Each structure stands twice: as structure tokens, then as C-alpha cells.
Short mmCIF file of C-alpha atoms (C1' of nucleotides) in Angstrom, two decimals:
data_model
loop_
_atom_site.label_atom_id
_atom_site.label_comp_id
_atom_site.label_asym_id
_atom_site.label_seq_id
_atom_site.Cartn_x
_atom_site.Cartn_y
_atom_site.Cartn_z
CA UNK A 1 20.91 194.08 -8.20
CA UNK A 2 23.59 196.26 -10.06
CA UNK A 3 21.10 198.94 -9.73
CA UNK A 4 22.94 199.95 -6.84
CA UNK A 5 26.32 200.75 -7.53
CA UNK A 6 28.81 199.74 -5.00
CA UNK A 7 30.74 202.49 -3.59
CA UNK A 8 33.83 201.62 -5.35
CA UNK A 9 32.19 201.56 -8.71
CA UNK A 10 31.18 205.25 -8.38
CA UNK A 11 30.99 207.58 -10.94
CA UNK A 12 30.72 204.48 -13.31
CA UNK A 13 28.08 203.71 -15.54
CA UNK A 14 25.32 201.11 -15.29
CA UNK A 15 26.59 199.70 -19.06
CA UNK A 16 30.32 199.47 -17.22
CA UNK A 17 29.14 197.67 -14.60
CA UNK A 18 27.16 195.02 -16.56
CA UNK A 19 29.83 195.09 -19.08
CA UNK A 20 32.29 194.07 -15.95
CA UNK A 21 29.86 191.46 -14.95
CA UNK A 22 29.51 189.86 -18.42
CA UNK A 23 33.04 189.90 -18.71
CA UNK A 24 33.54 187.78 -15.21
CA UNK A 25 31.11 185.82 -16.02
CA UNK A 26 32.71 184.76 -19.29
CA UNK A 27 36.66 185.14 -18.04
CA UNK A 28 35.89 182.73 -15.11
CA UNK A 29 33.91 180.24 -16.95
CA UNK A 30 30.53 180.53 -15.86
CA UNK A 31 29.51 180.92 -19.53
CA UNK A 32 31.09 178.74 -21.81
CA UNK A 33 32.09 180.08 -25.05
CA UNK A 34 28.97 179.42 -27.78
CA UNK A 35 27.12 179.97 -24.77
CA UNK A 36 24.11 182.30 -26.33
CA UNK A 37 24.25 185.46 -24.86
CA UNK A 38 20.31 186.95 -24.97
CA UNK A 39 19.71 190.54 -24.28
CA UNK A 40 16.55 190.53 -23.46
CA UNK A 41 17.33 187.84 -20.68
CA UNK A 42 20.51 189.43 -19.32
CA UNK A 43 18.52 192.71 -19.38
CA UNK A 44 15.91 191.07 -17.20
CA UNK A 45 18.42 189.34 -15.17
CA UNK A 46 20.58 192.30 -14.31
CA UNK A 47 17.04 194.31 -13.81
CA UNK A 48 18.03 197.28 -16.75
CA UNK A 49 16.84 197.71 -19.96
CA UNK A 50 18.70 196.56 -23.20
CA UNK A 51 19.73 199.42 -23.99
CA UNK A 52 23.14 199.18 -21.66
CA UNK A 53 23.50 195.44 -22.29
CA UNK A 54 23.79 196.34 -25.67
CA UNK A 55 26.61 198.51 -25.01
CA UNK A 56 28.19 196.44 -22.93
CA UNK A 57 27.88 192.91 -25.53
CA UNK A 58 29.17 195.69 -28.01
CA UNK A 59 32.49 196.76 -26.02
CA UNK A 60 33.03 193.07 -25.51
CA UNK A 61 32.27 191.50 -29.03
CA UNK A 62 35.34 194.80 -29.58
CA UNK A 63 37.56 193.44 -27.58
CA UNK A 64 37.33 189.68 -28.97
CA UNK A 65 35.38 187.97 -25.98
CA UNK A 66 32.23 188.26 -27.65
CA UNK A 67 30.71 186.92 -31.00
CA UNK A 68 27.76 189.18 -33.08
CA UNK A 69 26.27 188.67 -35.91
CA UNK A 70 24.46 191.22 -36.92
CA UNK A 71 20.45 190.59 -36.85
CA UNK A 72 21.52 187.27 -35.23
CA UNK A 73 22.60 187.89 -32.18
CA UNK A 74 25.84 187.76 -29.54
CA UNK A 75 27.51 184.48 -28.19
CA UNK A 76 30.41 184.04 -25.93
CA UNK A 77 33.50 184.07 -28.91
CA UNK A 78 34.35 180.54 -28.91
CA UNK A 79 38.02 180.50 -31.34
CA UNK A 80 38.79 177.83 -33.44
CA UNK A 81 42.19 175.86 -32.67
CA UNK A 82 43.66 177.94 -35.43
CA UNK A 83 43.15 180.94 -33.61
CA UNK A 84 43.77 179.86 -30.06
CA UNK A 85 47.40 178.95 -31.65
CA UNK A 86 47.81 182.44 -33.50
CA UNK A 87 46.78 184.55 -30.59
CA UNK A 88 49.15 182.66 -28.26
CA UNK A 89 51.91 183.24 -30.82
CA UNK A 90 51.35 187.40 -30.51
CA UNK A 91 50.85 186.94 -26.27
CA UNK A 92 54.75 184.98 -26.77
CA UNK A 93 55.90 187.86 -28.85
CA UNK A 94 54.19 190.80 -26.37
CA UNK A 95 55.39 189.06 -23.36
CA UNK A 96 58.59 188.32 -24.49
CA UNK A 97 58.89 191.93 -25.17
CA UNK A 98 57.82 192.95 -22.06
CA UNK A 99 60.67 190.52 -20.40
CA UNK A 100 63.12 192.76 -22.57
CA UNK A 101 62.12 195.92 -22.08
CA UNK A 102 61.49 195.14 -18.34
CA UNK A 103 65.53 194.66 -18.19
CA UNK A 104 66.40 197.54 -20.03
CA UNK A 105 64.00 199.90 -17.96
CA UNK A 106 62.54 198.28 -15.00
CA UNK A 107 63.36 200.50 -11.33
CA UNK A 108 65.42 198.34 -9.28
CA UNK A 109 62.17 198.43 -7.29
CA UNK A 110 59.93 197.02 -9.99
CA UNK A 111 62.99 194.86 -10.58
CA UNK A 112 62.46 194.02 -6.92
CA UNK A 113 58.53 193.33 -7.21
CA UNK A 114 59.06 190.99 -10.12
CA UNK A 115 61.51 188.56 -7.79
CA UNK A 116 58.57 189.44 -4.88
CA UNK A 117 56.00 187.68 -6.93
CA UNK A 118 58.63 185.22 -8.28
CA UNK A 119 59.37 183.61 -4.82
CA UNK A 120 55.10 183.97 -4.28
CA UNK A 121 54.99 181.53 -7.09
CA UNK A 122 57.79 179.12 -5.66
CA UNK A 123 55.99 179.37 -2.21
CA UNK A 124 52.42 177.90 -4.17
CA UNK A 125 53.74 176.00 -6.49
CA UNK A 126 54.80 174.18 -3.19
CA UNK A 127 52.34 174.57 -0.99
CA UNK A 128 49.39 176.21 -2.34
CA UNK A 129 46.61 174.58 -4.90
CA UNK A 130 46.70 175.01 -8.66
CA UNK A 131 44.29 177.60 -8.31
CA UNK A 132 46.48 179.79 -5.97
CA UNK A 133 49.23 179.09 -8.10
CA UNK A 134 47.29 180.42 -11.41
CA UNK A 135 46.57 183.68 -9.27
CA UNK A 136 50.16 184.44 -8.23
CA UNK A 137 51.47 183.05 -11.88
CA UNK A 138 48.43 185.72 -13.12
CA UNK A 139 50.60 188.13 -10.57
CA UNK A 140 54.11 187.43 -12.19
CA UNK A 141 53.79 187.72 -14.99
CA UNK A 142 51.82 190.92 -14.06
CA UNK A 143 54.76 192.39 -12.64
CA UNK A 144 57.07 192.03 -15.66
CA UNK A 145 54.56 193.57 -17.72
CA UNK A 146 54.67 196.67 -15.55
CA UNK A 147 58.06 196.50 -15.39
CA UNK A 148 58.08 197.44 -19.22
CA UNK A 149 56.90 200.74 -18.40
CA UNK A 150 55.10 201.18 -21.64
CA UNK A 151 51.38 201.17 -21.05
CA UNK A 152 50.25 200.71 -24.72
CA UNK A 153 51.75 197.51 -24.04
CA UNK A 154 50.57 196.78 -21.04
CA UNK A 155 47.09 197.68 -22.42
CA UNK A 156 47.67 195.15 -25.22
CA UNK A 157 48.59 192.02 -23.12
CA UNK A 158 45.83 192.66 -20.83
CA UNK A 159 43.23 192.51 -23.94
CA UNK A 160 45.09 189.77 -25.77
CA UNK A 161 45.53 187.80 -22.21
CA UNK A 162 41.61 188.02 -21.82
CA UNK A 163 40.67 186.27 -24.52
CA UNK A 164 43.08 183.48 -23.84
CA UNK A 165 42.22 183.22 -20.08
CA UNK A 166 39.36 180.92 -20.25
CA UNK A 167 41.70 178.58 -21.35
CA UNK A 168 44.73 179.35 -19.82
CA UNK A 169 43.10 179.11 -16.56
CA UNK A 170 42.65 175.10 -17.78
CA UNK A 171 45.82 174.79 -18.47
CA UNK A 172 47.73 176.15 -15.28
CA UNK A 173 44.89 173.60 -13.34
CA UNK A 174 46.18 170.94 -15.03
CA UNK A 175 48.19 168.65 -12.16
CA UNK A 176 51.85 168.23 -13.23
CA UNK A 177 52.10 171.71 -15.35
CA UNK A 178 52.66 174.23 -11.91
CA UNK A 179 55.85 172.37 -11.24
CA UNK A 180 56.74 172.69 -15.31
CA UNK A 181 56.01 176.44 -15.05
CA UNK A 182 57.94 177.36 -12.26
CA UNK A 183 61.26 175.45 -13.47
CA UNK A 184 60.37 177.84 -16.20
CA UNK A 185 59.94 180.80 -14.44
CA UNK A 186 62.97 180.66 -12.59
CA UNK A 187 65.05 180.87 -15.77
CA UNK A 188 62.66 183.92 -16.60
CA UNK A 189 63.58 185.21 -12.80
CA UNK A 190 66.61 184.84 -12.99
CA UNK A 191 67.60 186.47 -16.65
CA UNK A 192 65.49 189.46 -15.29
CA UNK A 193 67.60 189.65 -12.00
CA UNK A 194 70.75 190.29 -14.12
CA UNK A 195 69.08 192.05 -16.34
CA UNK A 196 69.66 189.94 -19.44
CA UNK A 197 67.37 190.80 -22.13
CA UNK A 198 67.71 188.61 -24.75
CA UNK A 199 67.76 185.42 -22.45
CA UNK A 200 64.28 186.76 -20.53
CA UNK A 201 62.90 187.57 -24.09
CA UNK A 202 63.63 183.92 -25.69
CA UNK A 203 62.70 182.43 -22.02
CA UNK A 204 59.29 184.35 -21.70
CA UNK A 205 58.43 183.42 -25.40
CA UNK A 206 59.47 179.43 -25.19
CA UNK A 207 57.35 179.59 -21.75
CA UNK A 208 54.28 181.02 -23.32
CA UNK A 209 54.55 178.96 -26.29
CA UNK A 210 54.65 175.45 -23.94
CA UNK A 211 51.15 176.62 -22.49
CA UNK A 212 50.50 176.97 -26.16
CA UNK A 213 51.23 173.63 -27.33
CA UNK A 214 49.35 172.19 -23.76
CA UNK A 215 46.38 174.43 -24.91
CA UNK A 216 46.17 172.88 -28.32
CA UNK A 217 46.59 169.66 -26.51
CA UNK A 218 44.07 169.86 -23.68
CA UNK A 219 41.42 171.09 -26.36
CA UNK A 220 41.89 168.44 -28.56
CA UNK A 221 40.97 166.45 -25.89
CA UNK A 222 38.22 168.06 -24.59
CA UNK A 223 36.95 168.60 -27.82
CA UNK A 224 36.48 171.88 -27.68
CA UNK B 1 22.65 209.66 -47.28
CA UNK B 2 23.74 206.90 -45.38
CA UNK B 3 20.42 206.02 -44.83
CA UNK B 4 20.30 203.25 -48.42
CA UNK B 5 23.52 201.39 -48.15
CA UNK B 6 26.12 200.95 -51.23
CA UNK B 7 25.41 197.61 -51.96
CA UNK B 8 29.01 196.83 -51.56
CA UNK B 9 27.86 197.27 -47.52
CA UNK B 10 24.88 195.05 -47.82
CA UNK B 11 24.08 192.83 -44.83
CA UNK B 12 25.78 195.84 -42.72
CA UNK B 13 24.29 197.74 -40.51
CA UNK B 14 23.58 201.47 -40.05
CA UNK B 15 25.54 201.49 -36.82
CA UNK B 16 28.48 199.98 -38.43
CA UNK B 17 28.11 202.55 -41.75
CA UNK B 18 28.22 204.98 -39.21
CA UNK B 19 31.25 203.77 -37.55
CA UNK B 20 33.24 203.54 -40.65
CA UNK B 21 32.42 206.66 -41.88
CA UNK B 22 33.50 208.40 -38.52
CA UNK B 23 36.70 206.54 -38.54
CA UNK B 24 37.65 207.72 -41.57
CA UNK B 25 36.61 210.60 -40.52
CA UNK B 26 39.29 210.77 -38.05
CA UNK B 27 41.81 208.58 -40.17
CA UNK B 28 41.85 211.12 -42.77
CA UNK B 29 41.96 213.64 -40.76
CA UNK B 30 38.84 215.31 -41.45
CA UNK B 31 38.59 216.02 -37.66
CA UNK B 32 41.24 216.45 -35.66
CA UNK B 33 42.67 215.06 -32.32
CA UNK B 34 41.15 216.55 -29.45
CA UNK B 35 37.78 217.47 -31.83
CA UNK B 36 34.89 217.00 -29.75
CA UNK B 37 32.09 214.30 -30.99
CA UNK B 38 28.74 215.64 -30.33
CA UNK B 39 25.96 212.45 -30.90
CA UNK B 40 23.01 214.48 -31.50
CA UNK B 41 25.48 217.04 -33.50
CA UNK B 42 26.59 213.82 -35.52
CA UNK B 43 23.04 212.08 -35.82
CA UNK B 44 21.33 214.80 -37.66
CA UNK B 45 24.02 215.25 -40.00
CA UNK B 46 24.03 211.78 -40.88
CA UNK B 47 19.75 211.72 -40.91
CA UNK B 48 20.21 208.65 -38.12
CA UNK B 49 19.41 208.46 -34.65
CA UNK B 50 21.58 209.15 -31.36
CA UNK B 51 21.03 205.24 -30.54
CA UNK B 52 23.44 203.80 -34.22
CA UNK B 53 25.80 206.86 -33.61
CA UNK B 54 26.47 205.67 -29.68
CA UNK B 55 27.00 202.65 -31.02
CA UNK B 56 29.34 203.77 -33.44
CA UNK B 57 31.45 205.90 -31.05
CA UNK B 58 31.64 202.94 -27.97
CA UNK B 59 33.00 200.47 -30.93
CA UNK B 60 35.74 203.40 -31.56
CA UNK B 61 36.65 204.12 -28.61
CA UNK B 62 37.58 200.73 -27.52
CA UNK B 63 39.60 200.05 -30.08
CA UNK B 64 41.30 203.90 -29.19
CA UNK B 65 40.38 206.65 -31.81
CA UNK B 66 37.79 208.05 -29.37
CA UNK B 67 38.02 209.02 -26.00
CA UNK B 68 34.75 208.68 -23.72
CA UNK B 69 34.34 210.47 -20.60
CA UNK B 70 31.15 209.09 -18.82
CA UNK B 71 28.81 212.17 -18.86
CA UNK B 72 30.83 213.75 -20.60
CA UNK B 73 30.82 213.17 -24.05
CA UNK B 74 33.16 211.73 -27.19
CA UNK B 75 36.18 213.33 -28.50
CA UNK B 76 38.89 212.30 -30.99
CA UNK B 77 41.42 210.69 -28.74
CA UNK B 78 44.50 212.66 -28.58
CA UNK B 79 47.33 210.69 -27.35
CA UNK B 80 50.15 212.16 -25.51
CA UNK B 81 53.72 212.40 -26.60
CA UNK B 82 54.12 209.24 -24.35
CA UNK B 83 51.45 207.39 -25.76
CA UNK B 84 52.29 207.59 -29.14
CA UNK B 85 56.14 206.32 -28.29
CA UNK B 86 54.59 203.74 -26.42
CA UNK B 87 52.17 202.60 -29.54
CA UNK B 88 55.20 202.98 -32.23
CA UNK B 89 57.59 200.55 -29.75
CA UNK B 90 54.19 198.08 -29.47
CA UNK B 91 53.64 198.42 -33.55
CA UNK B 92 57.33 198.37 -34.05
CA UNK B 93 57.73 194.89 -32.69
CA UNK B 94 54.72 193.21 -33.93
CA UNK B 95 55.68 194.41 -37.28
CA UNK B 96 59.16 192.59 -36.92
CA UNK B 97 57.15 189.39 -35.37
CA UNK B 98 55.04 189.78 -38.92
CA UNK B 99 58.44 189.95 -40.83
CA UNK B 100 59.99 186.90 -39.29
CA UNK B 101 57.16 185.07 -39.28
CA UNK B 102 57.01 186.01 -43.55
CA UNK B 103 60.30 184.87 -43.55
CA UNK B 104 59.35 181.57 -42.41
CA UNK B 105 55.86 180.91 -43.55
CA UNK B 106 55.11 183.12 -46.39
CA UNK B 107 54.14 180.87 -49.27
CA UNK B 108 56.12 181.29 -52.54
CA UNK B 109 53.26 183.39 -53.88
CA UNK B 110 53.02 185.92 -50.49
CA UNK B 111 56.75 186.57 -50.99
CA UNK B 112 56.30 187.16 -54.55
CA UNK B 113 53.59 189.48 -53.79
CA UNK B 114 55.76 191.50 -51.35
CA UNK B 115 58.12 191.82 -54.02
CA UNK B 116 55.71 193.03 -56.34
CA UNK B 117 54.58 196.09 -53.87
CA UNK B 118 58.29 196.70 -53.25
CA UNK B 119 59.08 197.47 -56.75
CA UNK B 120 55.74 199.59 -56.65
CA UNK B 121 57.05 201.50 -53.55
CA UNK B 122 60.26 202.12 -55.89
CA UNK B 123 58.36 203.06 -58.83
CA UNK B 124 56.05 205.74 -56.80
CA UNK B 125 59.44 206.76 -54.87
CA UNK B 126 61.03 207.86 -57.40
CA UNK B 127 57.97 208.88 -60.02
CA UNK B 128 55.03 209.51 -57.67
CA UNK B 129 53.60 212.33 -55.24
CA UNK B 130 53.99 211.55 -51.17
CA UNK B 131 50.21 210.97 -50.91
CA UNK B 132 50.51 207.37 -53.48
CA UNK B 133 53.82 206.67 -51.96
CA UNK B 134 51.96 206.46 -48.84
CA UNK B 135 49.46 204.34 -49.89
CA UNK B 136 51.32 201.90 -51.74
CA UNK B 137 53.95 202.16 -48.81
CA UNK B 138 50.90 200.74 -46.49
CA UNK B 139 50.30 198.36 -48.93
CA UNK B 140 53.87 196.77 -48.72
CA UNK B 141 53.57 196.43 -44.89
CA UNK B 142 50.81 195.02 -45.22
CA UNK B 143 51.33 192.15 -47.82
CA UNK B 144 54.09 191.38 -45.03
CA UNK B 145 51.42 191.08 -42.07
CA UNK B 146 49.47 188.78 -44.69
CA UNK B 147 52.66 186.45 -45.66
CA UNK B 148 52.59 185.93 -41.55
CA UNK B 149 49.62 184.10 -41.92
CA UNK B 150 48.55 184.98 -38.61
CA UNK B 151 45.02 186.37 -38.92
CA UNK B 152 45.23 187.59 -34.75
CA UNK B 153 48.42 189.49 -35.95
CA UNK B 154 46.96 191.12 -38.94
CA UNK B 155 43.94 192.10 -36.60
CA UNK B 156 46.00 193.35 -33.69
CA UNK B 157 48.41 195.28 -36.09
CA UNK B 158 45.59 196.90 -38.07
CA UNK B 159 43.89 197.81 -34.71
CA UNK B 160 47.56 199.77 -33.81
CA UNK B 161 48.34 201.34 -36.79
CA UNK B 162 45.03 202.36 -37.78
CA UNK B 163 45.45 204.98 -33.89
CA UNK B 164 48.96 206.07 -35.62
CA UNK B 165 47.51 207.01 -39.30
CA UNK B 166 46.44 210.46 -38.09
CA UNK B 167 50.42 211.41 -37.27
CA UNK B 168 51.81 208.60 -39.51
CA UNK B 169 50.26 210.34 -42.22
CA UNK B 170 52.22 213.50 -41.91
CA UNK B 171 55.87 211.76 -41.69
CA UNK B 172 55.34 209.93 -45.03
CA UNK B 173 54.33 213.04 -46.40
CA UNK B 174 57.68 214.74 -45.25
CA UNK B 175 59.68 215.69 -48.29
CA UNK B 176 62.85 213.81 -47.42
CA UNK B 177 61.21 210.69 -45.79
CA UNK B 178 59.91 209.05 -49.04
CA UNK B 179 63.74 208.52 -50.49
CA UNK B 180 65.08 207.52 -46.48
CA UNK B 181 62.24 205.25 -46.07
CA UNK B 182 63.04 203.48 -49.69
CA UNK B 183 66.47 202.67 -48.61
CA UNK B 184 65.19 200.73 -45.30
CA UNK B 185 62.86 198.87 -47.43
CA UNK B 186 65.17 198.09 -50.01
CA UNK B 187 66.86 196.23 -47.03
CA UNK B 188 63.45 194.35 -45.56
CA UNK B 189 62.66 193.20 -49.08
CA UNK B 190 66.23 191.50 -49.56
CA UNK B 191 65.87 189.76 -46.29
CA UNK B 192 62.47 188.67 -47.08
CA UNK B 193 63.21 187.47 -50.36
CA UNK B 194 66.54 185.34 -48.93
CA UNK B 195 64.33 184.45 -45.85
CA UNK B 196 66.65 186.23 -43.59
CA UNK B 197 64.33 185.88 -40.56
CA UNK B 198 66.68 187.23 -37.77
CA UNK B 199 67.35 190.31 -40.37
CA UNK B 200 63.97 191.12 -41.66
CA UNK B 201 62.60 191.73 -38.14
CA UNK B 202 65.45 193.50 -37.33
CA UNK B 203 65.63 196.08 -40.53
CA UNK B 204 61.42 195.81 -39.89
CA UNK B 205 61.77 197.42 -36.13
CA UNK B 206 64.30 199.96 -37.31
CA UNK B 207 62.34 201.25 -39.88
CA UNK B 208 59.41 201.81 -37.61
CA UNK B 209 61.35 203.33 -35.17
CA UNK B 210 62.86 205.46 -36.96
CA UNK B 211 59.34 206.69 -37.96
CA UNK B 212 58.73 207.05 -34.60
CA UNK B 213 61.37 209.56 -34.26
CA UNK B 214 60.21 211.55 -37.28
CA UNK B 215 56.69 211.35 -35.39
CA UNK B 216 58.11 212.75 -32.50
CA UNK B 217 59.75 215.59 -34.42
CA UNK B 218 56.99 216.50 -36.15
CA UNK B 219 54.61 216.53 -33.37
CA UNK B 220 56.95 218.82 -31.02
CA UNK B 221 57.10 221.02 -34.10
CA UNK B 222 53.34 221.45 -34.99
CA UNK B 223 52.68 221.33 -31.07
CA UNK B 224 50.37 218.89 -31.09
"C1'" DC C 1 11.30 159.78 -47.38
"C1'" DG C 2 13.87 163.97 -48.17
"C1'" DA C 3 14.18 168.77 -49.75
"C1'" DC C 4 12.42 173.08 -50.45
"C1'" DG C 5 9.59 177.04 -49.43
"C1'" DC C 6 6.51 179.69 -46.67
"C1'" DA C 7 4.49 181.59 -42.59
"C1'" DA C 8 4.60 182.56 -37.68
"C1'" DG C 9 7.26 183.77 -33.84
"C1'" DA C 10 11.06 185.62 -31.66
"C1'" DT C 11 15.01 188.68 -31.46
"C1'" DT C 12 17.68 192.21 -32.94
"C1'" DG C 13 18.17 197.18 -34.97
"C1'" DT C 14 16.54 201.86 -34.70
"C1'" DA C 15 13.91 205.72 -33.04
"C1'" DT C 16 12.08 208.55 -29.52
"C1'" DA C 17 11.01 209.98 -24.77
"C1'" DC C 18 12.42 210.80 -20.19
"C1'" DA C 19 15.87 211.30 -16.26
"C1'" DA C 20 20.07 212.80 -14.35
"C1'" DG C 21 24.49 214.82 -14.17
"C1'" DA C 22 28.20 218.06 -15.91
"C1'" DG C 23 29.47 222.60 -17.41
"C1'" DA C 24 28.45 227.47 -18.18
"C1'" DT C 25 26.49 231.72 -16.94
"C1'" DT C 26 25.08 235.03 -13.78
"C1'" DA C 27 24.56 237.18 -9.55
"C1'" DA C 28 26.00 238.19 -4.97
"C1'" DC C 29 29.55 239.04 -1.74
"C1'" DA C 30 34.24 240.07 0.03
"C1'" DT D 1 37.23 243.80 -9.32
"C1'" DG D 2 38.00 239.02 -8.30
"C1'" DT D 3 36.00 235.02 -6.41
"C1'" DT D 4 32.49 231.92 -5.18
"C1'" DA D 5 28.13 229.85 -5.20
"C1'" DA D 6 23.76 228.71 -7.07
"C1'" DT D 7 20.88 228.03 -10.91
"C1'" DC D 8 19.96 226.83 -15.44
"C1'" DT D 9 20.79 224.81 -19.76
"C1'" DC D 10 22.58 221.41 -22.57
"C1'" DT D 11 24.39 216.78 -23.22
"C1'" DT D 12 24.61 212.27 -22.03
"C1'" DG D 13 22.58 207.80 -19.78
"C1'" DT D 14 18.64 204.81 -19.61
"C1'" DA D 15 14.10 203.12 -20.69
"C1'" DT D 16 10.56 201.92 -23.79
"C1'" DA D 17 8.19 201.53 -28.23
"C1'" DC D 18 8.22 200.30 -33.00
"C1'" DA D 19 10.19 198.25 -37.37
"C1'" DA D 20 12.89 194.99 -39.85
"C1'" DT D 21 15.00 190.57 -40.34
"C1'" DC D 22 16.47 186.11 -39.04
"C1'" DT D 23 15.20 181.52 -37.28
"C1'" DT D 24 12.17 177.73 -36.62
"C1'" DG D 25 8.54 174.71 -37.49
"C1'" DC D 26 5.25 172.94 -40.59
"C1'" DG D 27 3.28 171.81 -44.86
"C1'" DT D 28 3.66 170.71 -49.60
"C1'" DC D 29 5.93 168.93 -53.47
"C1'" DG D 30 9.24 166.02 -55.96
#
DNA sequence: CGACGCAAGATTGTATACAAGAGATTAACA
DNA sequence: TGTTAATCTCTTGTATACAATCTTGCGTCG
């Protein structure tokens, strides 16, 4: 089935695809974290060898989304509390960051894409449903990151912002929070508009940190 | 010869031997940035097979000291001028997250322990060569990143610095730099010791920005 | 009845063989 | 002589085979 590459995959390899496919699979829950993650099954499943599933469980146990053990085996990474809280604390700091250099450096265009996907997220978190809204909020926040114009960075948040997205995407589907957020992203909004750095840093970072503390909360409850 | 493990890397495996020996490789500049990574080249001279040494050089290059062109091989990633800004500004700021976060959380014993390795970085300043300045210069950052008591930190900042050793390597050895770089920690340490939070991260991101210039410098000079 | 140890099975780690693409070299032509 | 195109080699990508180790279940012993 991945056998066949689709055209806009070309010139990657089969071990980049499956990794990509792992990774969806894992990002938009359809493993759960502890879930085992065979080799020999996935190889049979994705109809290749082991030999790029390997490679691809490797790249991804790298990048934090992935458990091994060596001799033992890979699992989807499944963080304690502890370190749900501590990488949350580094996303606040990164983001917040990226609000701050976004002022300092962002075009007035990328300036102009950032209030673009700002009144996106106004538009869902009115009409749309609290999956729509997590896209577009996915799509904000997106924005301000690019607006840093410091890839390292950018490269950074999107790892960090991985691992966290199985249960961030929990969080933002939680009922009441979308109209939270946005109250919160309009501060964010505006202190970008006027270019105010150190109000869209400590902004950014106190909004990141809430999801933090509903994280923390919504695992406790669901025991996770 | 890497074939029977130290027993200090028991339960390891040969892939992961390998990898740590290439990386330091690379860290201690043994090879050079741009050097190409040949996996059959590498597998004989380290009696193993191409399969550990892939292994190896995948787990590298996603965490940035190798670059991986499908079909085209492995080579010692050699970041642009831009890059490495870009990294320094990323490193810069989680180092002053790391420094606040000290200031706040460090247990009596961390701080004392950061004292300790500032009064070593004194001692080797003034008595010691640039290579054991160096090293107990890394050690004094990093008994910081441990008072944050933020494992995610620690991991993200020893992921970063670990792609700036190569070129951090040659500022610290710079003549000058040794006594310049004292004086900024002088200032850190006080801050950390009074739990100056707001000062220690700010005195933190100078410092590393100010390496950044001197890595700039240096790299326009040797043309790298 | 519980704990420990051992053996069988299953799964990972490593090696080797084969396939396919990228880069270099050479030859032909303008 | 410079340029281009085709072939040919060398390296990587993938598959499979074999070896080593961990886990699991059962039996024995305390």
C-alpha cells in the first residue's frame, strides 16, 4: 500500500514514508501512547520489510514520540505527568520567544498573516467545532512562529509541539476552553499588532502555560 | 575494537557504540563539517556491519550533526552562517529559561554546586590552559541546566549545544575570550547565588550572545 | 500458597545479498 | 576545444537470513 509512492512523496524514501505514517498514526491518536509498536507486524502491515520500519521507529524514538528499549522493543512514548509539565514549560518559553522576536522582525506581511489567522480563529471559535478551531489555533500559532524568522526555532517548536500534540489536541476539544483561548489570543493579537514584545512574550507564555495546567488536569482525570 | 564493549557500556548496543563514537568524532572535531560519511568506508573501520553504522548515522542526523541526502549519502552537517545565528539565539534563550528557573528552584545544594564550578572556572581562568577552561566552563553551564530541574530542558539544551561544540570550541579557545567570558560569569553566579531571577537570565543570554558574535567572527575569518 | 529458577518461544540486533538510483567518466558531435 | 549525452561504476535503499537476548509460562522448591 505505501509501495507506491504518491506523486507528491517523490524522490522520498520508503522508511520516510512509513516513518510519516507512524508518526500520524501516533500524532492523531490512533495509537495510544504504551501502545506496543511491533516491527514485524507494522512491516507486514505496511507490506516492506523491517528493515525501513526500523529506521523509521528509530527517527521517531529520536525525536521523543517513540519509546525503545534496547532488545525489548519500541512503544508509543507515553510521558509521565512530570514530563508532560516540563516539556510544556520549554514550548511556553519557545513560543513566547517566538511572540518576541515575531515583533521585532516579522514583515508587515507576516505581521499581516498572523492577524489573518487571528480573525480565522475568532470566526471558529464562533461558528466552527472544536476540532476546526484546534486546526486554525494549530494555524496561529503557526504563523507567529514563522513570523520569528529563525528556523532553528521554528524547527524546535515543531519537534517539541509533536510530542505534546496528542494531548493538546484533548485539551483544545475540551467544550468551554475555545472560548478561554481566544480571549487569550486576542491579547496575544493584539500585542503583536503594535508590535509589543514583552507583552506578546509574557501573553504567549501565560497562554501556553493555562493549556498546561488543563493538561495536568484532564490527565489526572483520565488517568493517564 | 568496538566489537567487546567497555563494560561501563554494558546493556548498550553496537549501533549505539557506534553512534557515540561518531559523534565524538565530529564533536571533537576529528572530522570536519562538510566531511563526507561513507557507511561501508565507516563499517570496516569499525569491524561492524553497514546495517549498526546506518543506524548510527539516521540517530545523528535527526538530532543535526549529520546531514542525509536520500541516495546520496551522510556528511557532517555544515550549517550556514544563518543557521548557526539562528541555533546561538534558540540556545541563548533556553539557557536564560535554565538560569531563571535555577534561580527559583535550584535546591540549596544545586546552587552550592554552581558556586563550586564557578570558583573552578576562576581557578582554571586565571591558572589553567583554554582547553580545561573549556571544559570546566561547560561544566558550570551545565550545573545551571541541572539546578532547573527540568529534565526536557537539560535534554533539549544538550541536543543544541552539542550541534554548536564544533565552532563553540574554537571561541573558548580564543586567547582573550577566557578572561571576557570570566567577567560575564562572575555576574551570572552573583545573580544566582542572590536568586536574582530577572538578572541571571538576562546576564545568561548576553553571555551567549556575545559568543555568538565571537562565532560569527571566527567563522568569517577561517571561511568556514 | 508463594517465590524462584529454568526452558521454550518470540522478538530484536546484526550481517549479508540484491536492487536501484546518483555521480563520474568517456566518447561523440558541434 | 567545449559541450552534451550515454554508459558504467559505486553507493545507498531494501529484503532476507542468522544470532543473541529478553519475556513468558511452567515446574519445582521452600
Amino acid at each position: 500500500m505505501l509501495r507506491t509512492a504518491p506523486e507528491s512523496m517523490a524522490g522520498t524514501t520508503l522508511a520516510e514514508r512509513i516513518e510519516a505514517r507512524i508518526e500520524a498514526d501516533i500524532v492523531e491518536g490512533r495509537v495510544l501512547p504504551g501502545d506496543r509498536l511491533d516491527e514485524e507486524d507494522l512491516a507486514e502491515r505496511l507490506s516492506a520489510s523491517r528493515t525501513p520500519v526500523r529506521e523509521a521507529l528509530r527517527k521517531l524514538a529520536s525525536s521523543g514520540l517513540v519509546t525503545i528499549r534496547p532488545r525489548a522493543g519500541a512503544s508509543v512514548a507515553r510521558p509521565t505527568m512530570t514530563d508532560l509539565v516540563e516539556l510544556f514549560e520549554v514550548v511556553a518559553e519557545l513560543e513566547a520567544f517566538a511572540a518576541r522576536l515575531s515583533c521585532a522582525r516579522a514583515s508587515d506581511a507576516q505581521l499581516a498573516e498572523i492577524a489573518r489567522m487571528h480573525a480565522l480563529c475568532e470566526h471558529e471559535a464562533a461558528n466552527g467545532t472544536a476540532e476546526s478551531y484546534f486546526e486554525v489555533n494549530r494555524r496561529f500559532h503557526g504563523a507567529i512562529w514563522d513570523g520569528s524568522n529563525n528556523s532553528a526555532l521554528v524547527e524546535q517548536l515543531r519537534l517539541a509541539d509533536r510530542r505534546l500534540s496528542p494531548y493538546r489536541r484533548h485539551i483544545t476539544f475540551h467544550p468551554g476552553r475555545c472560548k478561554d483561548s481566544q480571549s487569550e489570543h486576542r491579547k496575544i493579537a493584539t500585542a503583536l499588532a503594535t508590535r509589543s514584545a514583552e507583552a506578546a512574550a509574557t501573553e504567549m507564555r501565560d497562554h501556553v502555560m493555562i493549556l498546561s495546567e488543563d493538561a495536568v488536569q484532564l490527565a489526572r482525570n483520565l488517568r493517564l
